[in-house]
CSV table of C-alpha atoms in Angstrom, one decimal:
chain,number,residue,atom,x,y,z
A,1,UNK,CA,109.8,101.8,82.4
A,2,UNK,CA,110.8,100.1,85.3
A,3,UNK,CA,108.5,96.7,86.5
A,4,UNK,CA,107.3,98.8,89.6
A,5,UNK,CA,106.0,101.6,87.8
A,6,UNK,CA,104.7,99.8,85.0
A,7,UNK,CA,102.2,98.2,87.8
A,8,UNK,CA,101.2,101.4,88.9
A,9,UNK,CA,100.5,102.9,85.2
A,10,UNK,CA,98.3,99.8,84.7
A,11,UNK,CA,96.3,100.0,87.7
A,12,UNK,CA,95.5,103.3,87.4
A,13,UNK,CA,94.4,103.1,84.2
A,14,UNK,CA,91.7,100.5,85.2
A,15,UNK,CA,91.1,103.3,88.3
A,16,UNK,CA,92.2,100.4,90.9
A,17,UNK,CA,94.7,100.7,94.0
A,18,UNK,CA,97.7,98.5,93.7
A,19,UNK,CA,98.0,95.7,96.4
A,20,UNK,CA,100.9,95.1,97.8
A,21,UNK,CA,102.1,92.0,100.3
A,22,UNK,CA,105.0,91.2,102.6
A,23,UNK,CA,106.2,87.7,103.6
A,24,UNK,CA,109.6,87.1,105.0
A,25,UNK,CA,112.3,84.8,103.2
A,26,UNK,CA,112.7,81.4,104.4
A,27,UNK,CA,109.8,81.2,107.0
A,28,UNK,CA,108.8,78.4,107.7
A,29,UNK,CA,111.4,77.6,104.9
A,30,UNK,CA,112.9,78.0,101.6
A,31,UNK,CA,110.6,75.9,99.6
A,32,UNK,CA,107.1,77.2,101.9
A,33,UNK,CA,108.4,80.5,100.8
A,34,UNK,CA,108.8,79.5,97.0
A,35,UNK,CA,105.4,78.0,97.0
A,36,UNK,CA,104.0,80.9,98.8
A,37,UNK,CA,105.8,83.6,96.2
A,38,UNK,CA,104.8,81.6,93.0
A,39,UNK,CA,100.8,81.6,94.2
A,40,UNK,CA,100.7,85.6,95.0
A,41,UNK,CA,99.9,87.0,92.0
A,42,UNK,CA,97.3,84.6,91.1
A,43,UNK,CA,96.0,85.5,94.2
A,44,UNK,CA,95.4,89.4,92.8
A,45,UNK,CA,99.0,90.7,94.5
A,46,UNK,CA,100.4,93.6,92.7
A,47,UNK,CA,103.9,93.9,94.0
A,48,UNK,CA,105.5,91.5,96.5
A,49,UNK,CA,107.2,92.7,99.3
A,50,UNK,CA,110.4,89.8,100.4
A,51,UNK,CA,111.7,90.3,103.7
A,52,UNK,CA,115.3,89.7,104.2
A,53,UNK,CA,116.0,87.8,108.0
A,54,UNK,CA,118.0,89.9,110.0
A,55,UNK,CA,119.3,89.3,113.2
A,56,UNK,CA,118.2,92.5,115.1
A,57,UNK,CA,114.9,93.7,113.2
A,58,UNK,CA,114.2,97.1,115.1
A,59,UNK,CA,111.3,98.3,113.1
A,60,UNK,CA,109.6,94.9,113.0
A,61,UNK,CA,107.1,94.0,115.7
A,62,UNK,CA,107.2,90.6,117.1
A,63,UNK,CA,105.5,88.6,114.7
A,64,UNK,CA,107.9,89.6,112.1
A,65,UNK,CA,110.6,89.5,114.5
A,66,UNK,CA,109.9,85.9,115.3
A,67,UNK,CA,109.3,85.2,111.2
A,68,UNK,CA,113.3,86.1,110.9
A,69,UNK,CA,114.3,84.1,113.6
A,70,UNK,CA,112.7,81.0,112.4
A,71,UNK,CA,114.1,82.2,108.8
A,72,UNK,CA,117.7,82.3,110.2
A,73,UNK,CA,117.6,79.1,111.9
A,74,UNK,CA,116.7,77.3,109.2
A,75,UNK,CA,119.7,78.8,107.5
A,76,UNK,CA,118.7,81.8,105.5
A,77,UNK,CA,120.7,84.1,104.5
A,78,UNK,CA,120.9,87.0,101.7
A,79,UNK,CA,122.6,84.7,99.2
A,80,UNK,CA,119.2,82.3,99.5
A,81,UNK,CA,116.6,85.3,99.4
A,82,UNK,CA,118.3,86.5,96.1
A,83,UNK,CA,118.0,82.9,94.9
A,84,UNK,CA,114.2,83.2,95.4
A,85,UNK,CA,113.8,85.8,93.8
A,86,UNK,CA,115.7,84.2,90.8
A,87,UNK,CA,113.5,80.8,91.0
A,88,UNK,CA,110.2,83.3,91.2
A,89,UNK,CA,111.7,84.9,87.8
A,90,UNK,CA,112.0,81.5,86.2
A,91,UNK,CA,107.7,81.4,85.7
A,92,UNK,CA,106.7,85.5,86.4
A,93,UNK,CA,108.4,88.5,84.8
A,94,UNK,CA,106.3,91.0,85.7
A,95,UNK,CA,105.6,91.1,89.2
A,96,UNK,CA,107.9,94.1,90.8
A,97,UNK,CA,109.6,92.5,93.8
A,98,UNK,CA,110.6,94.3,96.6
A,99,UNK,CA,113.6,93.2,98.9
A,100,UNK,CA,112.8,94.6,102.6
A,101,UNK,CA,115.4,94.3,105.7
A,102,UNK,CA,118.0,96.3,106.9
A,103,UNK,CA,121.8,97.1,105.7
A,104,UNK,CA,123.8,95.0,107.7
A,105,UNK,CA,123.7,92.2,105.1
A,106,UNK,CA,123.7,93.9,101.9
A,107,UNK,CA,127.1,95.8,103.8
A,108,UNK,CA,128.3,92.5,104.7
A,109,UNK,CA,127.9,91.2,100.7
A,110,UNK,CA,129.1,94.2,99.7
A,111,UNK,CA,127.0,97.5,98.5
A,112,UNK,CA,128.2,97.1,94.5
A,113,UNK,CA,128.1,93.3,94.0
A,114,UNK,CA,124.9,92.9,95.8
A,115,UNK,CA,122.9,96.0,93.1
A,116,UNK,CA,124.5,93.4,90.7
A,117,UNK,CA,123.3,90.2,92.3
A,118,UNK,CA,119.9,91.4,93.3
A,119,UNK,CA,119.4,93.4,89.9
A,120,UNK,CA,120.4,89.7,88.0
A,121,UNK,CA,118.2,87.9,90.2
A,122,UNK,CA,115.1,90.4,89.1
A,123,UNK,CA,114.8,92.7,92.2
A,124,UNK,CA,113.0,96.0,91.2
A,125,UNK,CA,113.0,97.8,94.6
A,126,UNK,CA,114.5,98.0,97.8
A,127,UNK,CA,113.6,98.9,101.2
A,128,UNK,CA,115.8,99.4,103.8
A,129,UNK,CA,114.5,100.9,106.8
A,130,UNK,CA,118.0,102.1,108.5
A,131,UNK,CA,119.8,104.2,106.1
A,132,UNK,CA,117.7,107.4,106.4
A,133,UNK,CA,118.4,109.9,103.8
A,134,UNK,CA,121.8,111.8,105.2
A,135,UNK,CA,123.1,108.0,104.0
A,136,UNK,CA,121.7,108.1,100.4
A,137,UNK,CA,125.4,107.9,99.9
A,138,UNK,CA,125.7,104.4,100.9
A,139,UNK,CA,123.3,102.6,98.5
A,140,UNK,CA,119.9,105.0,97.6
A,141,UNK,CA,122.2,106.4,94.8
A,142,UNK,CA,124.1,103.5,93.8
A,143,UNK,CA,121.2,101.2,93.7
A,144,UNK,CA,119.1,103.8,91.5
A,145,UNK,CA,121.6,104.0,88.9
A,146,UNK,CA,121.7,100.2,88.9
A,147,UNK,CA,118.0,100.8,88.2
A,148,UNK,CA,116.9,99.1,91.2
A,149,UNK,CA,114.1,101.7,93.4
A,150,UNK,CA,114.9,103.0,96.9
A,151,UNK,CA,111.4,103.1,98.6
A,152,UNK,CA,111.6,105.4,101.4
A,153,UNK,CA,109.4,105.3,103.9
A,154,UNK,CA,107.2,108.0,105.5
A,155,UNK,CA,105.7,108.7,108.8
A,156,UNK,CA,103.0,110.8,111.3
A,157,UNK,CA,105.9,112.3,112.2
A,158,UNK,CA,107.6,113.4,108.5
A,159,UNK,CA,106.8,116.7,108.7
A,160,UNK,CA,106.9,119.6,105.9
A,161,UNK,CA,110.5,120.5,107.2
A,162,UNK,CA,111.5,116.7,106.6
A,163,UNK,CA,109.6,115.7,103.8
A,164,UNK,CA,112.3,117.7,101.2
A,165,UNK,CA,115.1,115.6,103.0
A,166,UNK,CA,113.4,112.4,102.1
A,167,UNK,CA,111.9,112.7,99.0
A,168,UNK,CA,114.4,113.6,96.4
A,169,UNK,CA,116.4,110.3,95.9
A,170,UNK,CA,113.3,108.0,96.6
A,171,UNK,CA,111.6,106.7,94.0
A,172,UNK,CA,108.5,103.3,93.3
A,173,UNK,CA,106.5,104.5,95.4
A,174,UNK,CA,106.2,106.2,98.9
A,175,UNK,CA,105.6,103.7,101.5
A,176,UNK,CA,103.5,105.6,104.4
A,177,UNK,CA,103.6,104.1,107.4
A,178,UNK,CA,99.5,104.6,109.0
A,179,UNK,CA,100.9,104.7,112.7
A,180,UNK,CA,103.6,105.5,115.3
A,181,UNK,CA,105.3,101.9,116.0
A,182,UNK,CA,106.3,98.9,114.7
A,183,UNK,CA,104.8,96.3,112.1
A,184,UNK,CA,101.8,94.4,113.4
A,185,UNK,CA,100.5,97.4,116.1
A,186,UNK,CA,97.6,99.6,116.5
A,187,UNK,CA,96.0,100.8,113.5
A,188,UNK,CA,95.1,104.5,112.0
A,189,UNK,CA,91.6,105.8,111.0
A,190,UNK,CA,91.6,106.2,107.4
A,191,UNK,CA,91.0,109.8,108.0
A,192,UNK,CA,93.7,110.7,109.5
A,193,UNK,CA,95.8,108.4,106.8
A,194,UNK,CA,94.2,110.4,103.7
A,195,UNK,CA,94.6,113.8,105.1
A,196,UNK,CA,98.3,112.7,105.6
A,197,UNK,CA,98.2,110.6,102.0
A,198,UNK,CA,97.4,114.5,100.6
A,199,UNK,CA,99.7,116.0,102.0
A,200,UNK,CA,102.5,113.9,101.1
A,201,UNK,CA,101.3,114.4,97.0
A,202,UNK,CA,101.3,117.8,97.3
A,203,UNK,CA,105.1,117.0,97.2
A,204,UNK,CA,105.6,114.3,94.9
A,205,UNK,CA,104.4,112.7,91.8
A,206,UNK,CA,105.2,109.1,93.2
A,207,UNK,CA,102.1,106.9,94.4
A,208,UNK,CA,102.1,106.5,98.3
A,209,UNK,CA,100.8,102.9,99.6
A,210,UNK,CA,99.7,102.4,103.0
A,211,UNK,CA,101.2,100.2,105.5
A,212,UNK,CA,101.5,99.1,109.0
A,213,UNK,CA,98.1,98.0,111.0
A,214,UNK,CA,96.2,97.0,108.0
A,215,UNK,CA,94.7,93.2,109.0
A,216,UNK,CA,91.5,92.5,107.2
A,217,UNK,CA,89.9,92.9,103.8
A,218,UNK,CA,88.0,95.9,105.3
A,219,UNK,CA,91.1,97.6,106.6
A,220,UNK,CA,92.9,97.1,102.8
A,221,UNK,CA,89.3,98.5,101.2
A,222,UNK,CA,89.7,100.9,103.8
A,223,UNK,CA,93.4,102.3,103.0
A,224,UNK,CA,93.2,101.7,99.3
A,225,UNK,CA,90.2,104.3,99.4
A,226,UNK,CA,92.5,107.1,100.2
A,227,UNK,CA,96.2,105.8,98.8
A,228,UNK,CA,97.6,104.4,96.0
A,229,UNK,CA,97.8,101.0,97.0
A,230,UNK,CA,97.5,98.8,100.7
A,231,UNK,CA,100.6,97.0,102.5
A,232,UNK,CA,99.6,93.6,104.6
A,233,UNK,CA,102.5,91.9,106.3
A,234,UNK,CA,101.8,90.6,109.8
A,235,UNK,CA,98.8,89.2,109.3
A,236,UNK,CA,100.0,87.0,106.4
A,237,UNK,CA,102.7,86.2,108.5
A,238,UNK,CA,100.8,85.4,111.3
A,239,UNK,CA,99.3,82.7,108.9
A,240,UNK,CA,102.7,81.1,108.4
A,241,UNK,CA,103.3,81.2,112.1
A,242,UNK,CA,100.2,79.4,112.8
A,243,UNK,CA,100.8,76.5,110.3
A,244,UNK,CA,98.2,77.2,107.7
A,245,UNK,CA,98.8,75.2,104.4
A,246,UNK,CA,100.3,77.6,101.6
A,247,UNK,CA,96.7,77.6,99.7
A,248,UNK,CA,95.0,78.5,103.0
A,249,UNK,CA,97.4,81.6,103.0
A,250,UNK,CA,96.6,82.2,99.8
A,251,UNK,CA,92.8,82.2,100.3
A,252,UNK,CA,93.5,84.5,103.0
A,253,UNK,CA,95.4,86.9,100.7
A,254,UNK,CA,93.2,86.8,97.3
A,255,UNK,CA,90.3,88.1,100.3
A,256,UNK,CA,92.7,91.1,101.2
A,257,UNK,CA,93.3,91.8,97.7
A,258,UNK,CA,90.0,91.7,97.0
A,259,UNK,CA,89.6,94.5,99.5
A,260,UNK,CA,92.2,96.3,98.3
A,261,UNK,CA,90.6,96.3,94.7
A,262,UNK,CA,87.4,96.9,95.2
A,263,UNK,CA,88.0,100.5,96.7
C-alpha cells in the first residue's frame, strides 16, 4: 500500500477528512522551506503538497506565481526540491509527499531518471497540471509503474463526456479544483462543490480533495464536510510572503487543519 493511500485508509477509519497543504520549494529559501516541511505534520497535515518553481506557472495565481519567482532567484531548481524531500525523509516516513509544478523540468531532467530520483528521494505523488490525459504517455504511465501516483485534477467544467478521459490512469486521489481560475481566486459554495464531489464518486473509488479558494479554518471545515480531504496553498504562502516566522505559519496551519478535521 502505497504512503498516500495508506493516509487515506487511516483517516477514514477514524471518520476524519484528510488535510492536505501546499508550499512551494525554496521560498523564501531552502532551509525556511526545510523548517517549514519538518513542522507540518506536527501541525495535523496529512499529505504535503511541494511546489516545484517554474518559470512560467500558468495555473498559479499571483501569489504562487510570485512564491516561484523568489524560489528561482534564490537558485532553486528540481535537483534542490528532490533534495528536500530526501532531508524531510531523514526524520518522517510516513507523510505522502506530493511534487506539484509543471513538465518542463522533469522533461529537462529527463522523464525516466527523474521517476528514479524522485521515487529515491521518497516522493509518493505527482501533480503536474500540463500534461492532460491524451499525454499519459509521457509520464502518468511511466511514473505509476515506478509506483509514484499521477493526481489528476478535476474541474466545474469536467463534464460526464470528459470524466472517462481523465480518470483511468489517475490514481491518490482526485484533486477537484472548487472554481473556474487560478490558485488563490474566488471561492465555491460548498454546495455546489458537494453536488460536484458526488458526481465525480459515482465514477471512481479514489477519494476527491478540494482545492483552490479555501483560506480560513471555516472554509477547510467547510470543504472537508462534503470531500475527502481540504487543499490550502495560497494562503499559507501568503504567510511566507509576508515574513511570518516558520512557527507563526505553523500556528496558522495546525488552525486550518483543525478545520479540516473537525468536519
Amino acid at each position: 500500500m502505497t504512503r498516500i493511500a495508506a493516509k487515506f485508509a487511516d483517516l477514514k477509519s477514524q471518520g476524519k477528512s484528510a488535510f492536505v497543504s501546499y508550499i512551494m520549494a525554496g521560498d523564501p529559501d531552502y532551509d525556511t522551506t526545510l523548517a517549514v516541511m519538518n513542522g507540518l505534520p506536527g501541525a495535523g497535515v496529512d499529505i504535503i503538497e511541494l511546489g516545484a518553481p517554474f518559470t512560467d506557472p500558468m495555473a498559479d495565481g499571483p501569489t504562487i506565481q510570485l512564491a516561484g519567482q523568489r524560489a528561482l532567484d534564490g537558485g532553486m531548481t528540481l535537483k534542490k526540491t528532490l533534495q528536500l524531500v530526501t532531508e524531510f525523509r531523514k526524520t518522517d516516513d510516513t507523510t505522502p509527499i506530493v511534487l506539484m509544478g509543471y513538465y518542463n523540468p522533469i522533461y529537462s531532467h529527463g522523464v525516466d531518471a527523474f521517476l528514479v530520483d524522485a521515487k529515491a528521494a521518497g516522493v509518493d505523488g505527482l501533480i503536474v497540471v500540463d500534461l492532460p490525459p491524451e499525454e499519459d504517455s509521457e509520464l502518468c504511465i511511466p511514473a505509476g509503474k515506478a509506483g509514484i501516483d499521477f493526481i489528476r485534477l478535476t474541474t466545474p467544467t469536467t463534464d460526464e463526456r470528459r470524466l472517462p478521459t481523465v480518470l483511468p490512469n489517475t490514481s491518490g486521489f482526485i484533486y477537484y479544483v472548487a472554481i473556474t481560475g487560478i490558485t488563490g481566486s474566488g471561492s465555491a459554495s460548498p454546495e455546489t462543490v458537494g453536488r460536484e464531489v458526488a458526481r465525480i464518486k459515482q465514477s471512481t473509488d479514489l477519494p476527491v480533495c478540494v482545492g483552490f479558494g479555501i483560506k480560513t479554518p471555516q472554509d477547510a471545515a467547510a470543504m472537508a464536510a462534503v470531500a475527502d480531504g481540504a487543499v490550502v496553498g495560497s494562503a499559507i504562502v501568503q504567510k511566507l510572503a509576508d515574513g511570518d516566522s516558520v512557527e507563526t505559519v505553523l500556528d496558522f496551519v495546525k488552525d486550518l487543519a483543525d478545520g479540516a478535521h473537525s468536519a
